[in-house]
Each structure stands twice: as C-alpha cells, then as structure tokens.
C-alpha cells in the first residue's frame, strides 16, 4: 500500500481545534478526514488487515489485545455468515476514565471513519455505536455525523462509488458499567440483561444474534484511518518504547492542570504527571496513583520512570488500563478511596458469580467498618482473602478481578493506614474524605 | 401470560399514538423484536417520566414480548426509572475523581438544600437526587449532570444558582 507522506505526530487529536464546529464533516475533510477510507477502498480487505496487524495496534479499551489478531478470527470468504457486525464500545464508565468522551464529542467522524474501514476490512454489513446514555453532547454529535455520512455517500450503498455497502446504527445505553464488557454489551444490544456470555464461542465467530461480531474501543477505531493513511511503520515509529502509536493519557485528582493529552506510547508516567498535569497542587503531596483508571493497581512515586507501555506497567504489577491516571494525595484517606471504588464495583456487579456478587459487597462492609474506626485486624486478612477469591479465573468476567486491584495493592502499599484506622479507632485523615455520612444515602 | 399476575396493577395504560409511532419506527430497524426493548422502554420513559407497571404491561402487549422479560430488563439498567421522578433528575457524580476533589461535600450540600436523600424527590416534584458514577469529566471534578447539561468544577456556593437556573428553565 502507498502512504501519505505528511505524517503527523498527534494523529488522534490534530482535528481538534479552537473552532467549536471542528467535529463537523466539512472541517474534518478539510484536514484530510476520510482520506484513510479512500485509500483503504483502493486495496483489498485482507491487505488492510495486513497493515493493521503490521502496525502492532493494541486495543485501547483496557486489555491491550492486538487488534489485527482479534480481527483475524472473523470468518472470511464467500461462505462466511452474514450479516457481520462491527461495534464501537463507547460505554465509557470506568471510574476516572474520560478519554472516549473527548473523542466522541470532538472527533465523531474519526470514529465513524475507523468503523467504516473496519467494516470494509472484514466484509461486515452493519455497524453499531454503543454509547453511554449520559453522554448527551457526544450522542448529538454522533447522530449528526452519521446523517452527514449518509448524505455524502460515506455510508449506505456503494460507498464512495465502491461495491462496499455499510450501515451504522447508534444505541444509547440504559446505563450499567457491565455493558462495557464486550459480551455483556452484545446481550444488551439484543435487549437482554447485560450479563457476560460464556466464551467460547468468541464474538468474532458467534456474537450479536449469533453472527460474527467485533467489539473495539472508541480510541482503537480512531487509530485506523491514520494507520491506513500513513502506514504501519510510521505508526510504530510514534511509540517511545515497545508499544506502537500514541495514546490519550489523562490525569485527575489534586494536580495543578488536570486534563487529557495525546502523547507517544511509552511516555514515562512521571513526565505525564509532572510536565503535563503540572505536578501536585500546592500543599498536597503525592501518596500514590492508579495508572489506568479505577480498576488498576496502585503505583507509587518510585514508579515514575516506568513508561506507559502495556508490558512495562505489567512488570510493576499494575495495568495501563484506560491510560487515565487517578492521583491519591496525602490528605485523602486511602481507605476511603478504595471504599469508593469497591462500592461502585459492588453496585455494578451483574450478579452472575459468587466472588463478585457476594465478595464485593462484603469487602465494602469491611472497608466501611475500618473507615468508621470499628475495624479489627482480622478484617484486613478477610479483605486479602476476598481479593484472592475474585482473582482472574475465579469469575465469569474481568469486572471482579479489576475491582479488587486497587484494594489488593492498597493493602500492600498503604497497610499502615489500614492498621492505624484500627488501632486508633478512627480515620486519621480529618479531611473531607471522612464524614459520618459514610453510606452517602 | 400467567406471569402478568406477578406485577400488580389496577391501572390500565394505553400507549399514545406518538409512542406507538416511535416504537413502530424502532421495530422497522431491528431484525428481532427484543432488540428494540430497551429503546422502547426509553421512549415510554421520555413521554411519561418513568416506567410504571401498567405501562410495562401495555408495552408488553404492544410489542408482544413476555412481561417478565421486559421487567427483568427494565429493572437491570440504571437509567430506566421504575418509580416516578421529579421534573429534574440531578445526577451529581459520586466517582472517585470527583470525591478526591470534594464531591462528597457537594452531594451533602445538595441533600441539605433540597431536604431529601438519594433516590428521593422533593415535595414540589421539581428535583430527584440520583448520584451516578463517574460522568466522564474527571479533569473538571466535581461535576453533576442535570437536564442533559454537565455542570463542571462545582463549588458549594455555586449550587443555589444552579438549582435556581434549573427551576427557571422549568418555569419557561
Ligand atoms: C466490566 C468491564 C467493563 C468494560 N468497559 C469497557 C468500556 O467502557 N469501554 C471499552 O472500550 N472497553 C470496556 N471493557 C473492555 C471490553 O470488554 C473489550 O475488551 C474492549 O471493548 C475491546 O476493545 P479493544 O480491544 O479495542 O480495547 C470492559 C471490560 C469489563 C470487564
Ligand atoms: S465477575 Fe461480576 S460482573 Fe462479571 S460476570 Fe461475575 S458477577 Fe457479573
Ligand atoms: S469521577 Fe466524577 S466525572 Fe469522573
């Protein structure tokens, strides 16, 4: 495949300008939008798939699974089942994650272009954008963008004069974190309760309505037009460490300039926190942080040199997750922080398996006890056990293992804090974290 | 359906012509009726504010899906209301990034001002308080959604004017 030469180093966000209409079709096209699709349509689907595999793109929804490999399991050829489905997972509900909302609101066409390219690559027929119901502006922009596409032959029959037909529908979620799990999402699209499905069969073979289905994250799709436009080797060259491309990173919590930035994969954590987020607010010190949203293990300042790279963060016993860092400062109680997260996951558990349905609410009870100064040392041991029960392999999906990641690491790194709550029979943090209204009813 | 007996309702609800038209349009788009069930529930909620047992029954008859299936779906999702709600549903964020930035104070302040607890509606039926997890604006914490609008960087002192603003929108 031939590639465009004017390759940017911020492919995902270069369309975002001061202009509040920058998300519309004419502006997107003026900056080279849909060039990737045009280029893709000049070659075969398998050739596009080769380029994606070659690019080493890994899914941006949290698990980092290689996108090309995932796609290669979809049945191809004349006797492949149809319709095949391509789904954008825009159900962003991970605590502390807010990167997909930016892309949805500001670059709806970039997502749609990626989805159409995906559809062309795998000879799919129907696309869905499964979007969080609370993302009102994003929903509006996606709806208008889809209409613009139908009006301009970018969707529908014979797209841009080719033989390729593709339609896209939008589904606004009725709200449950578990809908983001890809097989639960498929159940939800079928109008069922969003319980995850047993695998195998994998969705690539039997997903929505029993047909081959691909589910990818918003940001994953956004990378596709650029990989096709500028080539796999350009994409790989963007990364500063082993992983390819750029990523939207974010920092929230008590830092001077919280926000989102598109940076090379492999950017060291400390650089993101200090240079981009401006370091800690005056009067606050960093106590720890979750590197990739609410279901990743805590890391400490000593991990600042670790590159934001899937394997490197894995070596530090945490995960890149969504790439949105949450900062725990020295004035906020770590027990309260973990309690907030566990409570969320307990509430959002779909109730299918025991370690999650029973274990998470029990962990919540124990954490509430400790936070209120009524805890005992044996509670810590019980919390550790609950973390083990919810480990990967013991549950039907990744919700429960993710839910206990902040807890299990807090029990290691901030153990003193847990013990102090118990020995002094109260929360040592007098800040806003503590309140007698702990249940927040 | 014998299952209908499990949902007590004395009230009989007829779907309106507009509701029927919108649901028909949904059915056009989907290969299987059940695929439309969540969106159909949302249509009813849009028109009636919430999904009562009686409207659930009416929908079940109209799209010919078992009542138990519809009920199990309607009770699973956070944004389908099975109880009446006020004119404005306030969704202050109770996610962790908001709490790190003082979100709990904001929620307590809302409760105090409205004199209700979470999940309750004010006497004048204007406000229902229903915190939601992370609203995807953590760099602008603490935040709240009300009337499809996102209110960012909330401070206790800005709450009265926000409530006022919502109230005035209602008066319009
Ligand atoms: C409980 C749970 C919630 C999830 N929520 C999301 C989500 O909101 N968005 C998302 O892209 N992936 C989410 N995932 C991951 C998806 O299951 C899936 O791996 C992902 O959409 C695949 O896309 P990717 O390969 O492009 O990352 C979630 C997983 C679990 C277990
Ligand atoms: S781990 Fe939790 S969310 Fe996942 S299937 Fe089991 S009960 Fe449901
Ligand atoms: S935690 Fe409140 S917006 Fe993310």
XYZ file of C-alpha atoms and ligand atoms in Angstrom:
656
model
C 0.000 0.000 0.000
C 1.263 3.502 -0.722
C 1.085 6.047 2.062
C 0.714 9.737 2.546
C 3.949 11.499 3.452
C 2.787 14.352 5.659
C 2.581 12.242 8.750
C 1.604 13.993 11.999
C 2.792 13.026 15.465
C -0.601 13.667 17.065
C -2.902 11.801 14.678
C -5.826 11.409 17.091
C -6.210 14.980 18.261
C -4.971 17.042 15.319
C -8.594 17.531 14.210
C -9.471 19.188 17.486
C -9.179 22.951 17.088
C -10.481 26.007 18.899
C -13.398 26.074 16.468
C -16.412 24.645 18.250
C -17.639 23.140 14.974
C -14.408 21.257 14.352
C -16.299 17.991 14.731
C -18.376 18.508 11.602
C -17.816 16.769 8.285
C -16.547 19.687 6.211
C -13.919 20.617 8.790
C -12.855 17.015 9.228
C -12.485 16.563 5.485
C -10.565 19.804 5.076
C -7.891 18.327 7.324
C -7.653 15.051 5.487
C -10.588 13.265 7.070
C -11.824 10.181 5.166
C -8.545 10.000 3.200
C -7.825 6.797 5.120
C -11.116 5.293 3.978
C -10.483 6.363 0.377
C -7.069 4.739 0.479
C -8.448 1.565 2.048
C -11.071 1.254 -0.689
C -8.293 1.134 -3.329
C -6.921 -2.121 -1.913
C -8.473 -5.390 -0.724
C -9.848 -6.066 2.757
C -7.107 -8.601 3.530
C -4.461 -6.048 2.509
C -5.913 -3.574 5.011
C -5.930 -6.274 7.678
C -2.254 -6.989 6.989
C -1.410 -3.325 7.501
C -3.297 -3.259 10.815
C -1.557 -6.420 12.011
C 1.783 -4.994 10.939
C 1.109 -1.776 12.903
C 1.033 -3.598 16.268
C -2.060 -1.635 17.260
C -3.339 -2.864 20.610
C -6.887 -2.299 21.863
C -7.289 0.927 23.836
C -10.273 -0.260 25.905
C -8.139 -1.557 28.749
C -6.863 -5.031 27.997
C -4.473 -4.123 25.179
C -5.291 -7.100 22.977
C -3.676 -6.864 19.500
C -6.400 -5.560 17.186
C -5.201 -7.238 13.981
C -5.026 -10.615 15.684
C -8.521 -10.207 17.129
C -9.887 -9.369 13.702
C -8.184 -12.312 12.015
C -10.586 -14.715 13.788
C -13.589 -13.365 11.892
C -14.694 -15.853 9.200
C -13.914 -14.574 5.719
C -14.811 -15.603 2.194
C -17.951 -16.470 0.296
C -19.374 -18.925 2.796
C -18.822 -16.679 5.830
C -22.052 -15.979 7.744
C -23.750 -12.613 7.231
C -24.609 -10.064 8.447
C -21.317 -9.498 10.226
C -21.262 -6.789 12.873
C -18.664 -4.206 13.879
C -19.291 -2.446 17.181
C -17.755 0.642 18.751
C -17.620 0.311 22.515
C -18.375 3.867 23.645
C -19.828 2.898 27.003
C -17.044 4.576 28.969
C -17.943 4.168 32.661
C -14.652 3.185 34.205
C -14.119 5.360 37.291
C -11.646 8.086 36.443
C -11.779 7.488 32.673
C -12.864 10.321 30.393
C -10.830 9.963 27.218
C -13.504 8.473 24.950
C -15.891 11.339 25.665
C -13.348 13.768 24.205
C -13.013 11.721 21.020
C -16.773 11.204 20.735
C -17.608 14.871 21.152
C -14.760 16.364 19.160
C -13.992 13.774 16.501
C -17.120 11.724 15.770
C -16.102 11.374 12.125
C -12.735 9.934 13.074
C -14.543 7.137 14.933
C -17.021 6.609 12.125
C -14.225 6.531 9.536
C -12.423 3.899 11.608
C -15.614 1.888 11.879
C -16.274 2.015 8.130
C -12.669 0.961 7.451
C -13.158 -1.919 9.895
C -16.360 -2.908 8.150
C -14.635 -2.868 4.772
C -11.663 -4.846 6.080
C -13.772 -7.705 7.435
C -16.566 -7.507 4.857
C -19.032 -6.602 7.600
C -22.514 -5.292 6.932
C -23.729 -3.430 9.978
C -22.005 -1.177 12.494
C -23.215 -0.151 15.924
C -22.004 2.640 18.139
C -22.895 1.599 21.690
C -22.705 4.826 23.609
C -23.164 5.767 27.223
C -26.604 7.312 27.743
C -25.292 10.197 29.843
C -23.009 11.463 27.064
C -25.610 13.837 25.634
C -23.327 16.068 23.558
C -21.466 13.065 22.194
C -24.739 11.378 21.221
C -25.892 14.504 19.429
C -22.631 14.853 17.514
C -22.543 11.194 16.523
C -26.137 11.361 15.301
C -25.472 14.413 13.173
C -22.196 12.976 11.897
C -23.951 9.768 10.821
C -26.530 11.768 8.917
C -23.755 13.741 7.217
C -22.215 10.431 6.147
C -25.435 9.084 4.660
C -25.938 12.388 2.819
C -22.431 12.242 1.388
C -22.233 8.624 0.259
C -19.849 7.717 3.080
C -22.461 5.293 4.412
C -25.184 3.291 2.741
C -24.901 1.594 -0.634
C -21.812 1.731 -2.862
C -19.762 3.854 -0.510
C -17.717 6.443 -2.465
C -18.534 4.622 -5.678
C -17.140 1.282 -4.492
C -19.009 -2.020 -4.265
C -18.991 -1.771 -0.452
C -22.271 -1.303 1.456
C -22.323 -0.499 5.152
C -24.802 0.963 7.604
C -24.260 2.273 11.132
C -26.768 2.492 13.976
C -26.389 4.170 17.321
C -27.531 2.548 20.559
C -27.619 4.669 23.685
C -27.046 2.532 26.724
C -29.572 2.413 29.528
C -26.653 2.558 31.946
C -24.674 -0.213 33.666
C -20.897 -0.441 33.859
C -21.014 -4.116 32.911
C -22.396 -3.144 29.463
C -18.814 -2.210 28.611
C -17.736 -5.853 28.809
C -17.952 -6.919 25.212
C -20.215 -9.965 25.511
C -22.464 -8.187 28.025
C -22.645 -5.339 25.533
C -23.818 -7.791 22.885
C -26.519 -9.116 25.215
C -27.600 -5.573 25.906
C -27.860 -4.851 22.177
C -30.106 -7.898 21.912
C -32.370 -6.279 24.501
C -31.377 -8.563 27.359
C -29.909 -8.032 30.791
C -26.225 -7.294 30.359
C -24.727 -10.477 31.785
C -21.470 -11.506 30.120
C -21.538 -14.608 27.943
C -19.504 -17.761 28.280
C -16.534 -17.925 25.901
C -16.064 -19.827 23.623
C -17.736 -19.227 21.305
C -15.936 -15.930 20.898
C -17.895 -13.000 19.474
C -15.656 -12.933 16.402
C -17.325 -16.209 15.431
C -20.730 -16.009 17.119
C -21.601 -12.631 18.623
C -24.593 -10.388 18.056
C -27.595 -12.513 17.041
C -25.153 -15.411 16.682
C -23.208 -13.736 13.859
C -19.521 -12.786 13.653
C -19.007 -9.621 15.683
C -16.096 -7.355 16.526
C -16.164 -5.040 19.521
C -13.450 -2.421 19.878
C -12.899 0.680 21.918
C -13.517 4.196 20.576
C -9.841 5.109 20.621
C -8.857 1.872 18.889
C -11.069 2.747 15.911
C -9.686 6.290 15.840
C -6.227 4.949 15.039
C -7.290 3.049 11.919
C -7.655 5.895 9.395
C -4.139 7.068 10.238
C -2.549 3.647 10.070
C -4.005 3.220 6.595
C -3.106 6.755 5.580
C 0.437 6.961 6.883
C 1.426 3.315 7.183
C 2.296 0.753 9.828
C 5.959 1.710 10.087
C 5.083 5.364 10.732
C 2.653 4.177 13.430
C 5.286 2.039 15.106
C 7.786 4.900 14.988
C 5.453 7.051 17.117
C 5.943 4.958 20.258
C 8.790 5.791 22.645
C 9.072 2.258 23.980
C 7.832 -1.069 22.644
C 4.166 -0.274 22.082
C 3.182 1.463 18.869
C 1.330 4.700 18.245
C 0.102 7.436 20.521
C -2.452 7.306 23.298
C -4.751 9.734 25.023
C -3.452 9.991 28.570
C -5.128 11.870 31.375
C -4.571 12.878 34.977
C -7.261 13.692 37.530
C -7.064 14.460 41.235
C -5.119 17.176 43.083
C -2.742 18.167 40.288
C -2.243 21.699 39.007
C -3.570 21.164 35.482
C -5.736 18.057 35.211
C -6.606 17.174 31.636
C -6.067 14.919 28.632
C -3.102 14.820 26.252
C -2.230 12.749 23.221
C 1.309 11.500 23.825
C 3.542 8.762 22.450
C 3.013 5.303 23.844
C 5.785 4.649 26.313
C 5.851 8.174 27.748
C 7.144 7.816 31.331
C 4.459 8.159 33.992
C 6.346 10.878 35.888
C 6.566 13.002 32.757
C 2.808 12.872 32.325
C 2.126 13.774 35.947
C 4.814 16.440 36.337
C 5.121 18.020 32.885
C 1.611 17.734 31.532
C -0.529 17.705 34.668
C 1.759 20.292 36.253
C 2.613 18.256 39.336
C 0.772 18.317 42.622
C -1.295 21.301 43.775
C 0.382 23.479 46.366
C 0.006 21.987 49.811
C -0.565 18.447 48.560
C 1.864 15.579 48.186
C 1.509 12.530 46.012
C 0.746 9.416 48.006
C 0.085 7.023 45.141
C -1.845 6.733 41.909
C -3.891 4.371 39.777
C -2.178 4.421 36.378
C -5.119 3.464 34.193
C -8.480 4.112 35.800
C -10.363 2.685 38.759
C -9.643 -0.984 38.161
C -5.854 -0.871 38.128
C -3.386 -1.476 40.962
C -1.843 1.452 42.818
C 1.669 2.548 41.949
C 3.947 4.970 43.810
C 6.279 7.840 43.010
C 9.127 5.324 42.740
C 7.419 4.067 39.570
C 7.617 7.450 37.811
C 10.251 6.231 35.374
C 8.042 3.390 34.148
C 6.946 4.009 30.572
C 3.221 3.925 29.823
C 3.648 0.689 27.922
C 1.416 -2.343 28.440
C 4.173 -4.792 29.324
C 6.302 -2.375 31.350
C 3.415 -1.389 33.617
C 2.532 -5.064 33.856
C 6.032 -5.701 35.214
C 5.264 -3.253 38.037
C 2.169 -5.336 38.846
C -0.351 -2.857 37.551
C -2.017 -2.163 34.227
C -2.174 0.587 31.640
C -5.972 0.185 31.595
C -7.530 3.255 30.036
C -4.405 5.389 30.463
C -6.220 7.852 32.685
C -4.218 8.316 35.878
C -6.000 8.999 39.185
C -3.887 10.702 41.846
C -4.232 9.927 45.537
C -2.917 12.853 47.555
C -1.615 12.813 51.114
C -4.734 14.463 52.537
C -7.253 11.953 51.225
C -7.776 8.715 53.106
C -6.622 5.673 51.094
C -9.250 3.514 52.824
C -11.950 5.969 51.717
C -10.608 5.922 48.175
C -10.656 2.141 47.961
C -14.082 2.084 49.598
C -15.467 4.443 46.956
C -14.183 2.144 44.206
C -15.272 -1.140 45.799
C -18.711 0.303 46.414
C -19.000 1.237 42.752
C -17.995 -2.214 41.567
C -20.256 -3.943 44.099
C -23.164 -1.902 42.847
C -22.367 -2.531 39.198
C -21.761 -6.285 39.559
C -24.170 -8.100 37.275
C -24.694 -10.716 39.991
C -23.763 -13.748 37.938
C -20.935 -15.226 40.000
C -20.363 -15.556 43.720
C -16.942 -13.936 44.357
C -18.246 -10.801 42.701
C -21.901 -10.729 43.789
C -21.169 -11.691 47.414
C -17.479 -10.835 47.764
C -17.553 -7.200 46.681
C -20.429 -6.133 48.963
C -18.696 -7.892 51.837
C -15.453 -6.078 51.078
C -17.489 -2.881 51.126
C -18.892 -3.713 54.567
C -15.414 -4.415 55.954
C -13.977 -1.221 54.468
C -16.837 0.815 55.905
C -16.166 -0.711 59.296
C -12.483 0.152 59.109
C -13.136 3.670 57.833
C -15.570 4.289 60.699
C -12.977 3.171 63.217
C -14.803 -0.042 64.049
C -12.459 -2.395 62.229
C -10.403 -5.269 63.602
C -7.078 -6.596 62.397
C -8.778 -9.775 61.220
C -10.763 -7.640 58.745
C -7.565 -6.963 56.827
C -6.974 -10.676 56.461
C -10.538 -11.131 55.264
C -10.097 -8.381 52.712
C -6.992 -10.133 51.423
C -8.953 -13.363 51.106
C -11.753 -11.639 49.214
C -9.170 -10.281 46.766
C -7.889 -13.802 46.179
C -11.398 -15.185 45.643
C -12.001 -12.560 42.968
C -8.718 -13.241 41.148
C -8.733 -13.845 37.373
C -10.053 -17.312 36.543
C -12.431 -17.427 39.501
C -15.067 -15.240 37.929
C -17.054 -15.130 34.737
C -15.680 -11.789 33.540
C -12.967 -9.274 34.369
C -15.124 -6.973 36.491
C -14.360 -8.614 39.823
C -10.616 -9.089 39.250
C -10.397 -5.432 38.211
C -12.497 -4.349 41.162
C -10.052 -5.734 43.704
C -6.901 -4.384 42.050
C -6.911 -1.033 43.893
C -7.804 -2.828 47.139
C -5.148 -5.539 46.957
C -2.405 -3.023 46.167
C -3.621 -0.567 48.808
C -3.378 -3.372 51.367
C 0.305 -3.666 50.443
C 1.336 -0.035 49.918
C -0.896 1.676 52.478
C -1.135 -1.063 55.064
C -0.061 1.341 57.811
C -3.115 3.429 57.086
C -5.442 0.477 57.439
C -3.792 -0.539 60.700
C -3.864 2.986 62.058
C -7.628 3.204 61.474
C -7.984 0.051 63.518
C -5.583 0.887 66.358
C -6.759 4.467 66.896
C -10.397 3.527 66.228
C -10.981 6.401 63.850
C -9.941 7.742 60.478
C -6.594 9.541 60.804
C -7.493 11.808 57.881
C -9.620 14.617 59.161
C -10.129 15.904 55.623
C -13.263 15.824 53.543
C -12.729 12.166 52.834
C -14.119 11.392 56.223
C -17.665 12.027 57.208
C -20.149 10.353 59.476
C -22.425 10.174 56.440
C -20.325 7.321 55.163
C -23.063 5.450 53.380
C -23.963 8.546 51.422
C -27.615 7.610 51.477
C -49.343 -14.835 30.130
C -49.773 -16.026 33.686
C -46.696 -14.007 34.569
C -48.756 -10.882 34.269
C -50.230 -11.657 37.658
C -46.859 -11.149 39.265
C -46.968 -7.460 38.504
C -49.858 -5.960 40.411
C -51.531 -3.082 38.669
C -55.027 -1.695 38.891
C -54.322 0.959 36.393
C -54.748 0.456 32.667
C -52.407 2.358 30.402
C -52.813 2.769 26.669
C -49.754 3.714 24.685
C -50.250 7.041 22.973
C -50.192 7.383 19.205
C -46.823 9.139 19.372
C -45.354 6.365 21.490
C -46.714 3.748 19.121
C -45.322 5.579 16.120
C -41.847 5.829 17.660
C -41.893 2.188 18.706
C -43.025 1.150 15.222
C -40.054 3.018 13.793
C -37.739 1.087 16.130
C -39.221 -2.220 15.079
C -38.536 -1.290 11.461
C -34.835 -1.001 12.243
C -34.294 -4.234 14.111
C -34.245 -7.808 12.908
C -35.615 -9.144 16.181
C -38.244 -7.511 18.357
C -36.330 -7.993 21.584
C -33.526 -5.837 20.172
C -35.900 -2.891 20.443
C -36.969 -3.486 24.028
C -34.536 -1.150 25.797
C -35.142 1.669 23.356
C -38.891 1.132 23.616
C -38.677 1.428 27.399
C -36.793 4.667 26.925
C -39.491 6.019 24.633
C -42.097 5.351 27.287
C -39.940 6.969 29.916
C -39.413 10.012 27.704
C -43.141 10.549 27.482
C -44.165 9.561 30.990
C -41.112 10.354 33.079
C -40.855 6.773 34.330
C -41.937 3.209 33.543
C -44.869 2.072 35.673
C -46.117 -1.497 35.928
C -49.116 -0.536 33.866
C -47.054 0.971 31.061
C -44.797 -2.072 31.143
C -47.870 -4.213 30.614
C -49.073 -2.008 27.767
C -45.678 -2.246 26.071
C -45.579 -5.996 26.562
C -48.895 -6.334 24.763
C -47.958 -3.911 22.037
C -44.649 -5.474 21.012
C -45.652 -8.952 22.066
C -42.744 -9.678 24.404
C -43.243 -11.514 27.717
C -43.841 -9.140 30.584
C -41.270 -10.931 32.726
C -38.585 -10.344 30.084
C -39.381 -6.658 29.870
C -39.486 -6.329 33.639
C -36.130 -8.050 34.066
C -34.600 -5.656 31.548
C -36.318 -2.603 32.986
C -35.020 -3.343 36.478
C -31.451 -4.086 35.354
C -30.484 -0.724 33.925
C -29.765 2.388 35.972
C -31.369 4.865 33.608
C -34.766 3.187 33.385
C -36.787 4.570 36.280
C -39.304 2.212 37.872
C -40.502 4.904 40.253
C -41.819 8.373 39.500
C -39.138 11.066 39.398
C -39.282 14.842 39.640
C -39.096 17.321 36.799
C -35.318 17.490 37.043
C -33.223 14.494 37.922
C -29.965 15.677 39.437
C -27.040 13.337 38.877
C -24.121 14.530 40.982
C -21.078 12.358 40.286
C -20.020 10.001 43.060
C -16.999 8.656 41.166
C -13.585 8.613 42.760
C -12.019 11.566 40.952
C -14.914 13.779 41.992
C -14.684 12.551 45.577
C -10.965 13.295 45.619
C -11.885 16.876 44.725
C -14.649 17.314 47.289
C -17.569 15.648 45.530
C -18.983 14.262 48.741
C -19.415 17.764 50.147
C -21.294 18.763 47.022
C -23.650 15.820 47.367
C -24.243 16.507 51.044
C -24.914 20.134 50.291
C -27.483 19.186 47.625
C -29.243 16.907 50.089
C -29.358 19.661 52.669
C -30.652 22.280 50.291
C -33.315 20.037 48.802
C -34.071 18.321 52.110
C -34.092 14.883 50.502
C -31.915 11.797 50.461
C -30.531 9.992 47.451
C -33.281 8.422 45.366
C -35.934 10.795 46.762
C -37.974 13.554 45.139
C -38.764 16.965 46.582
C -42.367 17.623 47.658
C -42.924 20.077 44.828
C -41.882 17.335 42.405
C -39.146 19.514 40.966
C -35.996 17.604 41.873
C -34.960 13.993 42.255
C -31.491 13.248 43.578
C -29.784 10.302 41.934
C -25.982 10.230 42.090
C -24.266 8.460 39.189
C -20.787 7.004 38.952
C -18.011 8.738 37.018
C -19.593 11.029 34.445
C -16.509 11.185 32.236
C -15.368 14.668 33.186
C -12.876 13.826 35.929
C -10.485 16.628 34.984
C -13.296 19.092 35.774
C -14.265 17.463 39.082
C -16.555 17.679 40.916
C -19.334 17.549 38.345
C -23.065 16.960 38.006
C -25.479 16.281 35.149
C -28.949 17.815 35.187
C -31.288 18.444 32.272
C -28.779 16.903 29.875
C -26.286 19.575 30.897
C -22.940 18.969 32.511
C -22.050 21.309 35.374
C -18.308 21.308 35.978
C -15.925 22.421 38.735
C -18.771 22.618 41.235
C -18.423 24.557 44.440
C -20.863 24.553 47.314
C -21.518 28.215 46.827
C -22.475 27.756 43.160
C -25.218 25.209 43.880
C -28.071 27.601 44.761
C -27.701 29.446 41.474
C -27.613 26.170 39.520
C -30.795 24.996 41.221
C -32.357 28.366 40.517
C -31.363 28.190 36.898
C -32.957 24.744 36.562
C -36.088 25.940 38.293
C -36.380 28.824 35.883
C -35.987 26.538 32.907
C -38.918 24.679 34.331
C -40.997 27.824 34.643
C -40.423 28.692 30.993
C -16.590 -4.700 33.435
C -15.941 -4.290 32.173
C -16.216 -3.039 31.628
C -15.630 -2.643 30.432
N -15.929 -1.407 29.945
C -15.384 -1.023 28.755
C -15.711 0.243 28.184
O -16.489 1.017 28.733
N -15.142 0.578 27.001
C -14.304 -0.268 26.351
O -13.828 0.058 25.271
N -13.977 -1.466 26.868
C -14.501 -1.867 28.041
N -14.194 -3.104 28.546
C -13.319 -3.985 27.752
C -14.155 -4.715 26.703
O -14.634 -5.932 27.263
C -13.352 -5.083 25.480
O -12.210 -5.739 25.875
C -12.947 -3.901 24.655
O -14.063 -3.163 24.264
C -12.228 -4.382 23.445
O -11.796 -3.288 22.703
P -10.268 -3.011 22.425
O -9.616 -4.298 22.048
O -10.303 -2.040 21.307
O -9.696 -2.445 23.671
C -14.752 -3.511 29.756
C -14.464 -4.757 30.311
C -15.045 -5.151 31.504
C -14.729 -6.491 32.058
S -17.395 -11.052 37.654
Fe -19.147 -9.843 38.421
S -19.816 -8.652 36.644
Fe -18.522 -10.322 35.839
S -19.959 -11.986 35.395
Fe -19.280 -12.313 37.511
S -20.865 -11.267 38.742
Fe -21.080 -10.498 36.643
S -15.258 10.740 38.848
Fe -16.713 12.325 38.577
S -16.516 12.668 36.455
Fe -15.147 11.021 36.722
